[in-house]
Short mmCIF file of C-alpha atoms and ligand atoms in Angstrom, two decimals:
data_model
loop_
_atom_site.label_atom_id
_atom_site.label_comp_id
_atom_site.label_asym_id
_atom_site.label_seq_id
_atom_site.Cartn_x
_atom_site.Cartn_y
_atom_site.Cartn_z
CA MET A 15 -12.63 2.74 18.91
CA GLU A 16 -12.49 5.84 21.08
CA THR A 17 -9.30 7.77 20.40
CA PRO A 18 -7.72 9.72 23.21
CA LEU A 19 -7.12 13.22 21.75
CA LEU A 20 -5.02 16.08 23.29
CA ALA A 21 -7.08 19.14 22.46
CA GLY A 22 -5.18 22.07 20.97
CA LYS A 23 -1.84 20.33 20.38
CA LYS A 24 -2.32 19.70 16.73
CA GLY A 25 0.52 20.89 14.71
CA LYS A 26 2.84 21.37 17.79
CA SER A 27 6.42 20.32 17.60
CA PHE A 28 8.17 18.46 20.21
CA LEU A 29 11.81 19.62 20.63
CA THR A 30 12.13 19.36 24.26
CA LEU A 31 9.78 18.43 27.26
CA ILE A 32 9.58 21.81 28.60
CA ASP A 33 8.11 23.11 25.40
CA TRP A 34 5.02 21.25 26.90
CA GLU A 35 3.11 22.16 30.14
CA PRO A 36 2.80 19.94 33.20
CA HIS A 37 -0.71 19.21 32.41
CA GLU A 38 -0.20 18.39 28.82
CA ILE A 39 2.73 15.82 29.69
CA GLU A 40 0.06 14.31 32.01
CA ALA A 41 -2.46 14.18 29.40
CA LEU A 42 -0.03 12.68 26.94
CA LEU A 43 0.72 9.96 29.70
CA GLN A 44 -3.00 9.15 30.30
CA SER A 45 -3.36 9.01 26.42
CA ALA A 46 -0.41 6.47 26.20
CA LEU A 47 -2.14 4.46 29.03
CA LYS A 48 -5.30 4.33 27.24
CA LEU A 49 -3.46 3.50 23.74
CA LYS A 50 -1.50 0.73 25.28
CA SER A 51 -4.70 -0.86 26.71
CA LEU A 52 -6.52 -0.64 23.53
CA ARG A 53 -3.41 -2.25 21.69
CA ASN A 54 -3.52 -5.01 24.29
CA LYS A 55 -7.10 -5.76 23.22
CA GLY A 56 -6.10 -5.82 19.55
CA GLU A 57 -7.81 -2.45 19.02
CA HIS A 58 -5.75 -0.04 17.06
CA GLY A 59 -8.29 2.09 15.28
CA GLN A 60 -7.06 4.48 12.57
CA PRO A 61 -6.79 8.07 13.95
CA LEU A 62 -3.97 8.75 11.82
CA LYS A 63 -5.16 7.26 8.59
CA GLY A 64 -3.10 8.14 5.61
CA LYS A 65 -0.82 10.69 7.63
CA SER A 66 2.89 10.46 7.08
CA LEU A 67 6.13 10.91 9.21
CA ALA A 68 9.48 11.55 7.51
CA MET A 69 12.15 10.05 9.93
CA LEU A 70 15.68 11.47 9.30
CA PHE A 71 18.40 9.75 11.06
CA GLU A 72 21.71 11.17 11.20
CA LYS A 73 23.05 8.92 14.04
CA PRO A 74 22.11 5.12 14.38
CA SER A 75 18.90 3.70 16.06
CA THR A 76 17.17 0.51 16.95
CA ARG A 77 14.31 1.65 19.41
CA THR A 78 13.39 5.09 18.05
CA ARG A 79 13.37 3.90 14.83
CA VAL A 80 11.10 0.84 15.15
CA SER A 81 8.81 2.25 17.72
CA PHE A 82 7.95 5.27 15.58
CA GLU A 83 7.70 2.79 12.38
CA VAL A 84 5.35 0.29 14.18
CA GLY A 85 3.43 3.31 15.91
CA MET A 86 2.64 5.10 12.92
CA LYS A 87 1.69 1.98 11.19
CA GLU A 88 -0.67 0.86 14.17
CA LEU A 89 -2.44 4.24 13.99
CA GLY A 90 -3.14 4.04 10.47
CA GLY A 91 -0.28 6.17 9.19
CA PHE A 92 3.29 5.34 7.34
CA THR A 93 6.80 6.45 7.76
CA VAL A 94 9.41 7.29 5.13
CA LEU A 95 12.85 6.53 6.45
CA LEU A 96 15.75 9.11 5.46
CA ARG A 97 19.30 8.71 6.06
CA ASN A 98 21.33 11.78 5.61
CA ASP A 99 24.26 9.75 3.69
CA GLU A 100 21.56 9.02 1.05
CA MET A 101 20.06 12.25 0.63
CA GLN A 102 20.96 15.62 -0.88
CA LEU A 103 21.32 16.80 2.67
CA GLY A 104 24.48 14.44 2.63
CA ARG A 105 25.84 16.46 -0.21
CA GLY A 106 25.19 19.91 1.10
CA GLU A 107 21.57 20.63 0.59
CA SER A 108 20.60 22.88 3.72
CA ILE A 109 18.62 21.66 6.68
CA GLU A 110 16.05 24.64 5.68
CA ASP A 111 15.49 23.53 2.23
CA THR A 112 15.05 20.07 3.24
CA ALA A 113 12.34 21.20 5.82
CA GLY A 114 10.56 23.13 3.01
CA VAL A 115 10.54 20.22 0.79
CA LEU A 116 9.51 17.67 3.43
CA SER A 117 6.78 20.12 4.37
CA ARG A 118 5.00 19.44 0.78
CA PHE A 119 5.23 15.65 1.14
CA VAL A 120 4.74 14.62 4.73
CA ASP A 121 2.76 15.36 7.97
CA ALA A 122 5.39 15.26 10.24
CA ILE A 123 9.21 15.06 10.75
CA LEU A 124 11.22 12.98 13.27
CA ILE A 125 14.98 13.82 13.23
CA ARG A 126 18.15 12.33 15.25
CA THR A 127 21.09 14.34 15.07
CA HIS A 128 24.10 15.68 16.72
CA GLU A 129 23.52 19.32 17.42
CA HIS A 130 20.28 20.31 18.85
CA ALA A 131 20.32 23.67 16.95
CA ARG A 132 19.95 21.61 13.80
CA ILE A 133 16.72 20.57 15.06
CA GLU A 134 15.65 23.85 15.97
CA ARG A 135 16.53 25.15 12.65
CA LEU A 136 14.78 22.42 10.73
CA ALA A 137 11.68 23.17 12.96
CA ASP A 138 11.76 27.02 12.35
CA ALA A 139 11.95 26.16 8.47
CA ALA A 140 9.16 23.36 8.41
CA ALA A 141 5.52 24.20 7.94
CA ILE A 142 4.67 20.86 9.95
CA PRO A 143 5.59 19.49 13.52
CA VAL A 144 8.94 18.21 14.19
CA ILE A 145 9.75 15.54 16.78
CA ASN A 146 13.26 15.30 18.26
CA GLY A 147 14.47 11.66 18.16
CA LEU A 148 17.68 12.71 20.15
CA SER A 149 20.01 15.40 19.88
CA ASP A 150 23.25 15.83 21.88
CA GLN A 151 21.30 17.93 24.15
CA ALA A 152 17.94 16.04 24.64
CA HIS A 153 16.11 13.09 24.36
CA PRO A 154 12.44 13.81 25.14
CA CYS A 155 10.68 10.81 23.36
CA GLN A 156 12.88 8.62 25.69
CA ALA A 157 12.06 10.70 28.99
CA LEU A 158 8.26 10.34 27.82
CA ALA A 159 8.50 6.60 27.84
CA ASP A 160 10.51 6.63 31.19
CA LEU A 161 7.64 8.69 32.94
CA LEU A 162 4.91 6.28 31.50
CA THR A 163 7.20 3.37 33.17
CA ILE A 164 7.61 5.08 36.57
CA LEU A 165 3.95 5.82 36.57
CA GLU A 166 3.10 2.32 35.79
CA LYS A 167 5.64 0.74 38.10
CA LYS A 168 5.10 3.09 41.20
CA GLY A 169 1.70 3.99 40.72
CA SER A 170 2.66 7.78 40.61
CA LEU A 171 5.28 10.36 39.87
CA LYS A 172 4.84 12.97 42.53
CA GLY A 173 7.43 12.31 45.08
CA VAL A 174 8.81 9.24 43.58
CA LYS A 175 12.57 9.36 44.38
CA LEU A 176 14.59 8.90 41.06
CA THR A 177 18.40 8.57 41.29
CA TYR A 178 20.50 9.11 38.08
CA VAL A 179 24.16 7.79 38.05
CA GLY A 180 26.38 8.65 35.26
CA ASP A 181 27.06 11.01 32.58
CA GLY A 182 25.39 14.51 32.23
CA ASN A 183 24.28 13.77 28.87
CA ASN A 184 21.06 14.12 26.83
CA VAL A 185 19.01 11.32 28.39
CA LEU A 186 19.84 13.19 31.74
CA HIS A 187 19.05 16.48 30.65
CA SER A 188 15.37 15.35 29.49
CA LEU A 189 14.88 13.28 32.63
CA ILE A 190 15.79 16.42 34.53
CA GLN A 191 12.97 18.17 32.65
CA ALA A 192 10.57 15.44 33.11
CA SER A 193 11.13 15.27 36.63
CA ALA A 194 10.72 19.10 37.18
CA LEU A 195 7.48 19.06 35.23
CA THR A 196 6.05 16.04 37.03
CA GLY A 197 6.87 16.49 40.74
CA ILE A 198 9.57 13.76 40.78
CA ASP A 199 12.16 13.80 43.50
CA LEU A 200 15.34 13.67 41.31
CA HIS A 201 19.01 12.96 42.83
CA VAL A 202 21.89 13.24 40.25
CA ALA A 203 25.45 11.84 40.64
CA THR A 204 28.02 12.48 38.08
CA PRO A 205 31.87 12.71 38.22
CA PRO A 206 33.22 16.17 38.30
CA GLY A 207 33.52 17.60 34.80
CA TYR A 208 30.40 15.32 33.51
CA GLU A 209 27.86 17.51 35.38
CA PRO A 210 24.39 18.28 33.24
CA ASP A 211 24.19 21.54 31.43
CA PRO A 212 23.89 24.20 34.31
CA ALA A 213 21.17 26.16 31.91
CA VAL A 214 19.09 23.01 31.92
CA TRP A 215 19.28 22.58 35.54
CA LYS A 216 18.35 26.07 36.53
CA TYR A 217 15.55 26.42 34.23
CA SER A 218 14.16 23.15 35.59
CA GLU A 219 14.46 24.33 39.07
CA GLN A 220 12.28 27.35 38.35
CA ILE A 221 9.61 24.66 36.93
CA ALA A 222 10.32 22.21 39.98
CA GLU A 223 9.61 25.11 42.45
CA LYS A 224 5.91 25.63 40.83
CA THR A 225 5.27 21.62 40.62
CA GLY A 226 6.65 20.70 43.96
CA SER A 227 9.66 18.60 42.55
CA SER A 228 12.99 18.80 43.91
CA LEU A 229 16.34 18.36 42.30
CA SER A 230 19.50 17.55 44.07
CA PHE A 231 23.31 16.94 43.15
CA HIS A 232 26.00 14.86 44.83
CA TYR A 233 29.12 13.60 43.24
CA ASP A 234 28.98 10.64 45.50
CA PRO A 235 26.62 7.89 43.79
CA ALA A 236 26.32 6.14 47.10
CA VAL A 237 24.96 9.31 48.85
CA SER A 238 22.64 9.97 45.83
CA VAL A 239 20.97 6.31 45.54
CA GLN A 240 20.09 6.13 49.38
CA GLU A 241 16.39 5.03 49.59
CA ALA A 242 15.68 5.67 45.79
CA ASP A 243 12.81 4.32 44.25
CA VAL A 244 14.25 4.05 40.83
CA VAL A 245 17.97 3.93 39.81
CA TYR A 246 18.56 4.98 36.45
CA THR A 247 21.82 5.11 34.11
CA ASP A 248 22.93 5.70 30.54
CA VAL A 249 26.12 4.80 28.62
CA TRP A 250 29.27 6.60 29.66
CA ALA A 251 30.20 7.79 25.99
CA SER A 252 27.16 8.79 23.91
CA MET A 253 27.10 8.56 20.11
CA GLY A 254 29.68 10.93 18.68
CA GLN A 255 32.10 10.57 21.76
CA GLU A 256 33.61 7.33 20.57
CA GLU A 257 37.04 8.65 20.75
CA GLU A 258 36.68 9.48 24.40
CA LYS A 259 35.59 5.99 25.49
CA GLU A 260 38.78 4.82 26.94
CA GLU A 261 39.03 7.95 29.14
CA ARG A 262 35.50 7.85 30.07
CA ASN A 263 35.57 4.11 31.08
CA GLN A 264 38.37 5.30 33.60
CA THR A 265 36.74 8.35 34.86
CA PHE A 266 33.31 6.58 35.57
CA ALA A 267 34.53 3.38 36.97
CA SER A 268 33.14 4.13 40.39
CA TYR A 269 29.73 5.20 38.90
CA GLN A 270 28.92 1.72 37.66
CA VAL A 271 25.47 0.53 38.79
CA ASN A 272 26.07 -2.80 40.53
CA ALA A 273 24.49 -4.97 43.10
CA SER A 274 26.21 -3.15 46.00
CA LEU A 275 25.03 0.19 44.67
CA MET A 276 21.25 -1.26 44.01
CA GLU A 277 21.51 -2.45 47.91
CA LYS A 278 21.51 1.07 48.89
CA ALA A 279 18.29 1.92 47.29
CA LYS A 280 14.89 0.79 48.57
CA PRO A 281 14.41 -3.01 48.48
CA ASP A 282 11.77 -2.54 45.72
CA ALA A 283 13.47 -0.06 43.86
CA ILE A 284 13.47 -0.60 39.89
CA PHE A 285 16.37 -0.36 37.69
CA MET A 286 15.96 1.68 34.49
CA HIS A 287 18.34 2.28 31.29
CA CYS A 288 17.19 3.82 28.02
CA LEU A 289 19.31 1.32 26.32
CA PRO A 290 21.54 -0.01 24.58
CA ALA A 291 23.57 -1.00 27.39
CA TYR A 292 27.02 -1.96 27.92
CA ARG A 293 27.29 -4.65 30.63
CA GLY A 294 30.42 -4.41 32.79
CA LEU A 295 30.76 -0.69 32.17
CA GLU A 296 27.74 1.54 33.52
CA VAL A 297 25.72 -1.56 34.69
CA THR A 298 26.59 -5.12 35.61
CA ALA A 299 24.96 -7.98 33.74
CA GLU A 300 23.56 -9.18 37.29
CA VAL A 301 21.59 -5.65 37.69
CA LEU A 302 20.54 -5.35 34.03
CA GLU A 303 19.13 -8.75 33.68
CA GLY A 304 17.92 -8.85 37.49
CA PRO A 305 14.52 -8.86 39.02
CA GLN A 306 14.66 -5.14 39.73
CA SER A 307 15.41 -4.32 35.88
CA VAL A 308 12.49 -2.82 33.84
CA VAL A 309 14.39 -2.09 31.03
CA PHE A 310 12.43 -3.94 28.37
CA ASP A 311 9.21 -2.75 29.65
CA GLN A 312 10.55 0.77 29.39
CA ALA A 313 11.72 0.18 25.91
CA GLU A 314 8.20 -1.21 25.08
CA ASN A 315 6.61 1.91 26.52
CA ARG A 316 8.60 4.19 23.71
CA LEU A 317 5.89 2.81 21.51
CA HIS A 318 2.87 3.61 23.56
CA ALA A 319 4.31 6.97 24.92
CA GLN A 320 5.04 8.03 21.17
CA LYS A 321 1.66 7.10 19.89
CA ALA A 322 0.12 9.26 22.25
CA LEU A 323 2.56 11.96 21.08
CA LEU A 324 1.78 11.33 17.22
CA VAL A 325 -2.14 11.31 17.79
CA ALA A 326 -1.77 14.68 19.82
CA ILE A 327 0.04 16.38 17.18
CA LEU A 328 -1.36 14.92 14.10
CA ALA A 329 -5.07 13.58 14.66
CA ASP A 330 -7.56 15.52 13.16
CA GLY A 331 -9.96 16.50 16.11
N1 CP B 409 16.96 4.39 23.64
C1 CP B 409 17.07 4.93 22.54
O1 CP B 409 16.69 5.99 21.89
O2 CP B 409 17.47 3.72 21.61
P1 CP B 409 17.83 3.93 20.11
O3 CP B 409 19.13 4.64 20.00
O4 CP B 409 17.91 2.41 19.66
O5 CP B 409 16.92 4.34 19.26
N1 NVA B 410 23.09 8.93 25.78
C1 NVA B 410 23.05 8.04 24.28
C2 NVA B 410 21.48 7.87 24.25
C3 NVA B 410 21.18 6.58 23.27
C4 NVA B 410 19.94 6.39 23.32
C5 NVA B 410 23.84 8.65 23.29
O1 NVA B 410 23.36 9.66 22.96
O2 NVA B 410 24.47 7.76 22.56
#
């Protein structure tokens, strides 16, 4: 089997999308398409034979955990699942010492945690690449799979109108960066007080100027979604915000993606959600389960996109 490689990326971490150049993101997507088509033919190959990935989860996960576990196995490698409450980390061992020790045992570390700075500290202290499996600030693996899904469904990324309606959270931050890097025309609508991080927006605007992408913000979802090719939402209360749930449900009520909002988008618009979804809150069951929804294709693409990433940073060229 011919293995798609991304020259020069071996050993590189993946903490946010903007650590990677636009042409590198494009190469990852092409590699993901190739790996997906090989998988569909039953040809996995063994480009990561004997390689190991430690997966450290300080928050719950279904998709990220399973897709990385299956992805490593399909590529010939294996994973070691670590939960912080079962580790010395949970009893006060430092993240730096954990990084140093894991670097002697495995080839890469995936981490899902709260503070983004914790991932940066882990990466600084590790001698091996670190992958961000979600922080409060960013979810780059999700955005990579989202780009792959839009590319497949819409045939290109440049000029595609993507509207995100909801909370200015980690998923949105990575979508902003993903859009800026690839020429997507991104429109965002959040309630006042829940806007995305201005630093993420500002830096992405500078990237967008070079790639021809455009980023625009409106508080009114009906304005934002006009003529959209893709309508995207995420939960109103992310992991760690459980106590704010009641208040957020009220504040975000008019930001629900429902049939009447979808009608304002293009007739062939697709609906995306990183999942898990809460029917009747950020999206109605009718939209989530309707013909425009691509959420399970999107979830599947986590596997293909991350396999491309793993090959890029771990395969021996
Ligand atoms: N979308 C996503 O990251 O899902 P999990 O929380 O199940 O990993
Ligand atoms: N914004 C959500 C994404 C879950 C995949 C959260 O952080 O909980």
